[in-house]
PDB file of C-alpha atoms in Angstrom:
ATOM      1  CA  VAL A   1     -63.192  29.044   2.562  1.00 72.00           C
ATOM      2  CA  MET A   2     -61.733  32.259   4.015  1.00 81.00           C
ATOM      3  CA  CYS A   3     -65.181  34.189   3.329  1.00 78.00           C
ATOM      4  CA  LYS A   4     -66.996  31.305   4.887  1.00 77.00           C
ATOM      5  CA  LEU A   5     -68.955  32.624   8.157  1.00 73.00           C
ATOM      6  CA  PHE A   6     -68.145  31.438  11.891  1.00 69.00           C
ATOM      7  CA  GLU A   7     -70.830  30.523  14.061  1.00 61.00           C
ATOM      8  CA  GLY A   8     -69.671  33.575  16.124  1.00 61.00           C
ATOM      9  CA  GLY A   9     -70.335  35.959  12.962  1.00 64.00           C
ATOM     10  CA  GLY A  10     -66.670  36.399  11.911  1.00 73.00           C
ATOM     11  CA  THR A  11     -64.751  34.846   9.091  1.00 84.00           C
ATOM     12  CA  MET A  12     -61.509  33.297   8.711  1.00 89.00           C
ATOM     13  CA  PHE A  13     -59.906  35.931   6.647  1.00 91.00           C
ATOM     14  CA  SER A  14     -61.242  38.844   9.047  1.00 90.00           C
ATOM     15  CA  ASN A  15     -59.453  36.859  11.754  1.00 90.00           C
ATOM     16  CA  VAL A  16     -56.252  36.430   9.522  1.00 92.00           C
ATOM     17  CA  VAL A  17     -56.103  39.950   8.885  1.00 93.00           C
ATOM     18  CA  ASN A  18     -56.107  40.797  12.599  1.00 91.00           C
ATOM     19  CA  ILE A  19     -53.821  38.541  13.491  1.00 93.00           C
ATOM     20  CA  ALA A  20     -51.491  39.556  10.724  1.00 95.00           C
ATOM     21  CA  MET A  21     -51.665  43.267  11.842  1.00 94.00           C
ATOM     22  CA  ARG A  22     -51.157  42.253  15.545  1.00 93.00           C
ATOM     23  CA  HIS A  23     -47.783  40.608  14.509  1.00 93.00           C
ATOM     24  CA  ASP A  24     -46.715  43.042  11.810  1.00 94.00           C
ATOM     25  CA  LEU A  25     -46.937  40.709   8.741  1.00 95.00           C
ATOM     26  CA  PHE A  26     -48.085  42.605   6.188  1.00 94.00           C
ATOM     27  CA  GLY A  27     -45.556  43.969   3.616  1.00 91.00           C
ATOM     28  CA  THR A  28     -43.239  41.288   4.746  1.00 93.00           C
ATOM     29  CA  ASP A  29     -42.204  37.989   2.514  1.00 95.00           C
ATOM     30  CA  ALA A  30     -43.807  35.830   5.052  1.00 95.00           C
ATOM     31  CA  GLY A  31     -46.957  38.299   4.825  1.00 93.00           C
ATOM     32  CA  ASP A  32     -47.146  38.045   1.208  1.00 93.00           C
ATOM     33  CA  ALA A  33     -47.106  34.596   1.380  1.00 96.00           C
ATOM     34  CA  LEU A  34     -49.945  34.378   3.605  1.00 95.00           C
ATOM     35  CA  LEU A  35     -51.893  36.496   1.348  1.00 94.00           C
ATOM     36  CA  SER A  36     -51.418  34.459  -1.557  1.00 95.00           C
ATOM     37  CA  PHE A  37     -52.491  31.255   0.436  1.00 94.00           C
ATOM     38  CA  CYS A  38     -55.874  33.324   1.383  1.00 93.00           C
ATOM     39  CA  TYR A  39     -56.370  34.456  -2.033  1.00 93.00           C
ATOM     40  CA  ALA A  40     -55.871  31.047  -3.562  1.00 93.00           C
ATOM     41  CA  HIS A  41     -58.586  29.729  -0.581  1.00 92.00           C
ATOM     42  CA  GLY A  42     -61.068  32.257  -1.665  1.00 90.00           C
ATOM     43  CA  ALA A  43     -59.899  35.135   0.169  1.00 90.00           C
ATOM     44  CA  ARG A  44     -61.996  38.707  -0.921  1.00 90.00           C
ATOM     45  CA  TRP A  45     -60.889  42.208   0.888  1.00 92.00           C
ATOM     46  CA  GLU A  46     -64.702  42.896   0.259  1.00 86.00           C
ATOM     47  CA  CYS A  47     -66.166  39.871   2.131  1.00 80.00           C
ATOM     48  CA  THR A  48     -68.334  40.712   4.753  1.00 78.00           C
ATOM     49  CA  ASP A  49     -68.779  38.659   8.120  1.00 73.00           C
ATOM     50  CA  GLY A  50     -72.028  38.695  10.276  1.00 64.00           C
ATOM     51  CA  TRP A  51     -71.693  42.335  11.679  1.00 65.00           C
ATOM     52  CA  ASN A  52     -71.637  43.290   8.068  1.00 66.00           C
ATOM     53  CA  HIS A  53     -67.897  44.208   8.673  1.00 78.00           C
ATOM     54  CA  SER A  54     -65.333  43.708   5.601  1.00 86.00           C
ATOM     55  CA  ALA A  55     -61.755  42.271   5.692  1.00 90.00           C
ATOM     56  CA  PHE A  56     -60.751  45.422   4.516  1.00 94.00           C
ATOM     57  CA  LEU A  57     -62.326  47.615   7.581  1.00 92.00           C
ATOM     58  CA  GLU A  58     -60.669  45.070   9.835  1.00 91.00           C
ATOM     59  CA  LEU A  59     -57.679  46.209   8.225  1.00 94.00           C
ATOM     60  CA  LEU A  60     -58.281  49.679   8.811  1.00 93.00           C
ATOM     61  CA  CYS A  61     -59.454  49.525  12.477  1.00 91.00           C
ATOM     62  CA  CYS A  62     -56.121  47.756  13.154  1.00 92.00           C
ATOM     63  CA  ALA A  63     -54.080  50.424  11.295  1.00 93.00           C
ATOM     64  CA  VAL A  64     -55.621  53.606  13.122  1.00 91.00           C
ATOM     65  CA  THR A  65     -56.493  52.149  16.566  1.00 87.00           C
ATOM     66  CA  SER A  66     -54.620  53.014  19.712  1.00 78.00           C
ATOM     67  CA  ARG A  67     -54.411  49.670  21.045  1.00 75.00           C
ATOM     68  CA  ARG A  68     -50.984  48.259  20.413  1.00 69.00           C
ATOM     69  CA  HIS A  69     -52.172  44.554  21.041  1.00 69.00           C
ATOM     70  CA  CYS A  70     -54.037  45.189  18.038  1.00 73.00           C
ATOM     71  CA  ARG A  71     -51.966  47.328  15.843  1.00 76.00           C
ATOM     72  CA  GLY A  72     -48.642  45.764  16.369  1.00 83.00           C
ATOM     73  CA  LYS A  73     -45.250  47.754  16.736  1.00 89.00           C
ATOM     74  CA  ARG A  74     -45.545  49.600  13.801  1.00 91.00           C
ATOM     75  CA  SER A  75     -45.984  53.253  13.911  1.00 90.00           C
ATOM     76  CA  TRP A  76     -49.540  54.466  12.627  1.00 89.00           C
ATOM     77  CA  GLU A  77     -47.642  56.100   9.299  1.00 92.00           C
ATOM     78  CA  GLU A  78     -46.012  52.410   8.397  1.00 94.00           C
ATOM     79  CA  ASN A  79     -49.809  51.044   8.833  1.00 94.00           C
ATOM     80  CA  PHE A  80     -50.928  53.916   6.540  1.00 96.00           C
ATOM     81  CA  GLN A  81     -48.640  52.211   3.675  1.00 96.00           C
ATOM     82  CA  VAL A  82     -49.923  48.665   4.173  1.00 95.00           C
ATOM     83  CA  VAL A  83     -53.351  49.961   3.674  1.00 96.00           C
ATOM     84  CA  LYS A  84     -52.356  51.894   0.972  1.00 97.00           C
ATOM     85  CA  GLY A  85     -50.415  48.882  -0.337  1.00 95.00           C
ATOM     86  CA  ILE A  86     -53.521  46.579  -0.410  1.00 96.00           C
ATOM     87  CA  LEU A  87     -55.589  49.199  -2.046  1.00 96.00           C
ATOM     88  CA  ASP A  88     -53.026  49.454  -4.775  1.00 96.00           C
ATOM     89  CA  SER A  89     -53.070  45.541  -5.415  1.00 94.00           C
ATOM     90  CA  GLN A  90     -57.257  46.033  -6.142  1.00 93.00           C
ATOM     91  CA  GLN A  91     -58.589  46.070  -9.784  1.00 93.00           C
ATOM     92  CA  ASP A  92     -61.508  48.129  -8.285  1.00 93.00           C
ATOM     93  CA  PRO A  93     -60.419  49.796  -5.205  1.00 94.00           C
ATOM     94  CA  ALA A  94     -63.739  51.743  -4.889  1.00 93.00           C
ATOM     95  CA  THR A  95     -65.689  48.576  -4.236  1.00 91.00           C
ATOM     96  CA  LEU A  96     -63.711  48.011  -0.630  1.00 92.00           C
ATOM     97  CA  TRP A  97     -65.149  51.587   0.168  1.00 93.00           C
ATOM     98  CA  ASN A  98     -68.742  51.626  -0.736  1.00 86.00           C
ATOM     99  CA  VAL A  99     -70.185  47.724  -1.089  1.00 61.00           C
ATOM    100  CA  ALA A 100     -71.525  47.108   2.721  1.00 54.00           C
ATOM    101  CA  GLN A 101     -75.230  46.143   2.992  1.00 50.00           C
ATOM    102  CA  ASP A 102     -77.417  46.086   6.141  1.00 49.00           C
ATOM    103  CA  ARG A 103     -78.514  42.478   5.809  1.00 44.00           C
ATOM    104  CA  GLY A 104     -81.267  43.065   8.212  1.00 46.00           C
ATOM    105  CA  ALA A 105     -82.748  46.040   6.280  1.00 47.00           C
ATOM    106  CA  GLN A 106     -83.904  44.581   2.845  1.00 43.00           C
ATOM    107  CA  ASP A 107     -80.747  45.656   1.196  1.00 43.00           C
ATOM    108  CA  GLN A 108     -80.993  49.161   2.143  1.00 47.00           C
ATOM    109  CA  ALA A 109     -77.180  50.396   2.340  1.00 47.00           C
ATOM    110  CA  CYS A 110     -76.714  51.184   5.755  1.00 52.00           C
ATOM    111  CA  GLU A 111     -72.933  51.940   6.436  1.00 63.00           C
ATOM    112  CA  SER A 112     -70.206  51.638   4.294  1.00 86.00           C
ATOM    113  CA  THR A 113     -66.483  50.910   5.021  1.00 91.00           C
ATOM    114  CA  PHE A 114     -65.824  54.804   4.355  1.00 94.00           C
ATOM    115  CA  TYR A 115     -68.121  55.525   6.997  1.00 94.00           C
ATOM    116  CA  GLU A 116     -66.809  52.893   9.207  1.00 92.00           C
ATOM    117  CA  MET A 117     -63.648  54.566   8.879  1.00 94.00           C
ATOM    118  CA  LEU A 118     -64.645  58.154   9.520  1.00 96.00           C
ATOM    119  CA  LEU A 119     -66.246  56.973  12.499  1.00 94.00           C
ATOM    120  CA  THR A 120     -63.197  55.153  13.835  1.00 93.00           C
ATOM    121  CA  LEU A 121     -61.003  58.015  13.014  1.00 95.00           C
ATOM    122  CA  ALA A 122     -63.458  59.974  15.350  1.00 96.00           C
ATOM    123  CA  GLU A 123     -63.592  57.612  17.932  1.00 93.00           C
ATOM    124  CA  GLU A 124     -59.933  57.175  18.235  1.00 93.00           C
ATOM    125  CA  GLY A 125     -59.642  61.175  18.961  1.00 94.00           C
ATOM    126  CA  LEU A 126     -57.484  61.349  15.390  1.00 94.00           C
ATOM    127  CA  VAL A 127     -59.434  63.985  13.515  1.00 96.00           C
ATOM    128  CA  GLY A 128     -57.569  67.268  13.155  1.00 95.00           C
ATOM    129  CA  GLN A 129     -54.360  65.485  13.004  1.00 95.00           C
ATOM    130  CA  PRO A 130     -52.251  64.558   9.730  1.00 96.00           C
ATOM    131  CA  LEU A 131     -53.270  60.948   9.719  1.00 95.00           C
ATOM    132  CA  ALA A 132     -56.973  61.397   9.547  1.00 96.00           C
ATOM    133  CA  ARG A 133     -56.751  64.079   6.592  1.00 97.00           C
ATOM    134  CA  ALA A 134     -54.175  61.221   4.847  1.00 97.00           C
ATOM    135  CA  TYR A 135     -56.848  58.427   5.349  1.00 97.00           C
ATOM    136  CA  ILE A 136     -59.702  60.530   4.207  1.00 98.00           C
ATOM    137  CA  SER A 137     -57.930  61.845   1.259  1.00 97.00           C
ATOM    138  CA  LEU A 138     -56.625  58.135   0.338  1.00 98.00           C
ATOM    139  CA  ALA A 139     -60.385  56.968   0.515  1.00 97.00           C
ATOM    140  CA  GLU A 140     -61.308  59.730  -1.637  1.00 97.00           C
ATOM    141  CA  SER A 141     -58.785  59.101  -4.032  1.00 97.00           C
ATOM    142  CA  TYR A 142     -59.425  55.316  -4.484  1.00 97.00           C
ATOM    143  CA  GLY A 143     -63.126  55.932  -4.621  1.00 95.00           C
ATOM    144  CA  ALA A 144     -64.775  56.311  -1.274  1.00 95.00           C
ATOM    145  CA  ARG A 145     -68.252  58.100  -2.047  1.00 94.00           C
ATOM    146  CA  TRP A 146     -69.851  60.661   0.577  1.00 95.00           C
ATOM    147  CA  ASP A 147     -73.094  59.780  -1.128  1.00 91.00           C
ATOM    148  CA  GLY A 148     -72.896  56.342  -0.717  1.00 89.00           C
ATOM    149  CA  ILE A 149     -73.723  56.455   2.983  1.00 91.00           C
ATOM    150  CA  ALA A 150     -77.258  56.417   4.211  1.00 88.00           C
ATOM    151  CA  TRP A 151     -76.603  59.045   6.447  1.00 91.00           C
ATOM    152  CA  ASN A 152     -80.108  59.517   7.736  1.00 90.00           C
ATOM    153  CA  TYR A 153     -80.618  55.677   8.450  1.00 85.00           C
ATOM    154  CA  SER A 154     -80.913  54.522  11.808  1.00 82.00           C
ATOM    155  CA  PRO A 155     -79.415  51.264  12.625  1.00 74.00           C
ATOM    156  CA  PRO A 156     -81.882  49.241  14.959  1.00 68.00           C
ATOM    157  CA  TRP A 157     -79.146  48.490  17.468  1.00 59.00           C
ATOM    158  CA  GLU A 158     -78.670  51.913  18.441  1.00 51.00           C
ATOM    159  CA  VAL A 159     -82.002  52.128  19.818  1.00 51.00           C
ATOM    160  CA  TYR A 160     -80.342  50.096  22.956  1.00 52.00           C
ATOM    161  CA  GLN A 161     -77.425  52.179  23.351  1.00 54.00           C
ATOM    162  CA  LYS A 162     -78.126  56.022  23.112  1.00 57.00           C
ATOM    163  CA  GLY A 163     -81.465  55.971  21.556  1.00 63.00           C
ATOM    164  CA  ARG A 164     -82.638  55.776  18.051  1.00 72.00           C
ATOM    165  CA  LEU A 165     -79.432  57.468  16.452  1.00 83.00           C
ATOM    166  CA  THR A 166     -78.611  58.047  12.834  1.00 88.00           C
ATOM    167  CA  ASN A 167     -75.487  56.941  11.214  1.00 90.00           C
ATOM    168  CA  PHE A 168     -75.257  60.963  10.909  1.00 94.00           C
ATOM    169  CA  HIS A 169     -75.853  61.495  14.322  1.00 92.00           C
ATOM    170  CA  SER A 170     -73.441  58.482  15.559  1.00 91.00           C
ATOM    171  CA  LEU A 171     -70.910  60.509  13.832  1.00 95.00           C
ATOM    172  CA  VAL A 172     -71.497  63.599  15.396  1.00 95.00           C
ATOM    173  CA  ASP A 173     -71.568  62.246  18.964  1.00 93.00           C
ATOM    174  CA  SER A 174     -68.146  60.495  18.282  1.00 94.00           C
ATOM    175  CA  LEU A 175     -66.319  63.652  17.235  1.00 95.00           C
ATOM    176  CA  GLY A 176     -67.341  65.426  20.102  1.00 92.00           C
ATOM    177  CA  SER A 177     -65.059  68.477  20.476  1.00 90.00           C
ATOM    178  CA  GLY A 178     -63.531  67.597  16.978  1.00 91.00           C
ATOM    179  CA  CYS A 179     -66.646  69.352  15.354  1.00 93.00           C
ATOM    180  CA  ASP A 180     -64.897  72.795  16.275  1.00 93.00           C
ATOM    181  CA  HIS A 181     -62.023  71.737  14.397  1.00 95.00           C
ATOM    182  CA  PRO A 182     -61.518  72.677  10.647  1.00 96.00           C
ATOM    183  CA  ASP A 183     -61.191  68.948   9.784  1.00 97.00           C
ATOM    184  CA  GLY A 184     -64.308  67.949  11.794  1.00 96.00           C
ATOM    185  CA  LEU A 185     -66.327  70.793   9.890  1.00 96.00           C
ATOM    186  CA  SER A 186     -64.886  69.271   6.518  1.00 97.00           C
ATOM    187  CA  ILE A 187     -66.468  65.705   7.608  1.00 97.00           C
ATOM    188  CA  LEU A 188     -69.650  67.383   8.738  1.00 96.00           C
ATOM    189  CA  SER A 189     -69.916  69.788   5.453  1.00 96.00           C
ATOM    190  CA  GLY A 190     -68.926  66.445   3.209  1.00 96.00           C
ATOM    191  CA  ALA A 191     -71.748  65.006   5.193  1.00 96.00           C
ATOM    192  CA  VAL A 192     -74.166  67.316   4.964  1.00 96.00           C
ATOM    193  CA  GLU A 193     -73.500  67.901   1.066  1.00 96.00           C
ATOM    194  CA  ALA A 194     -74.297  64.244   0.640  1.00 94.00           C
ATOM    195  CA  GLY A 195     -77.765  64.298   2.257  1.00 93.00           C
ATOM    196  CA  ALA A 196     -77.227  64.211   5.831  1.00 94.00           C
ATOM    197  CA  ASP A 197     -79.895  65.890   7.720  1.00 92.00           C
ATOM    198  CA  PHE A 198     -79.362  67.411  11.678  1.00 82.00           C
ATOM    199  CA  ALA A 199     -82.821  67.108  12.497  1.00 74.00           C
TER     200      ALA A 199
END
């Protein structure tokens, strides 16, 4: 039930995660009880919705957003501990970072949760701050793979936004001036070493 798609494309569990983050429930007794209920009804953190986003990605996006109505009243550092706690509870946390597939590309890997996190950190202007470094280090230590991202794939929807951008080009575009920061250069280096092409 929790991973069943809504008509609009979302899943029940992703919606529960969003609401729980906005109300600072995770890490509390009420949050633990809510998660137990969700797990009992089929919730999985890697379950993807109609936009190919997982419930874990929903958790990450809520944790690092600058929009208070999505992040709740907790600090970024407190939300980081929430994310780490979820990872610690998983038998195979690497699957949360690397399993996403683009359903419209004949099962070709398009993006991963790791990629989406990098993109979100760039869009939020957090690259260069300790929090971004902490999240990237966390992801790597729990199995996120730079070579698990299809850096040179062009999602079809990008055509209608800024031209036919590859995933790598989208990240560069989102980094903006962050490309000049050592942390931004480190991200670009990781992408290029994993096969990203500037061309």
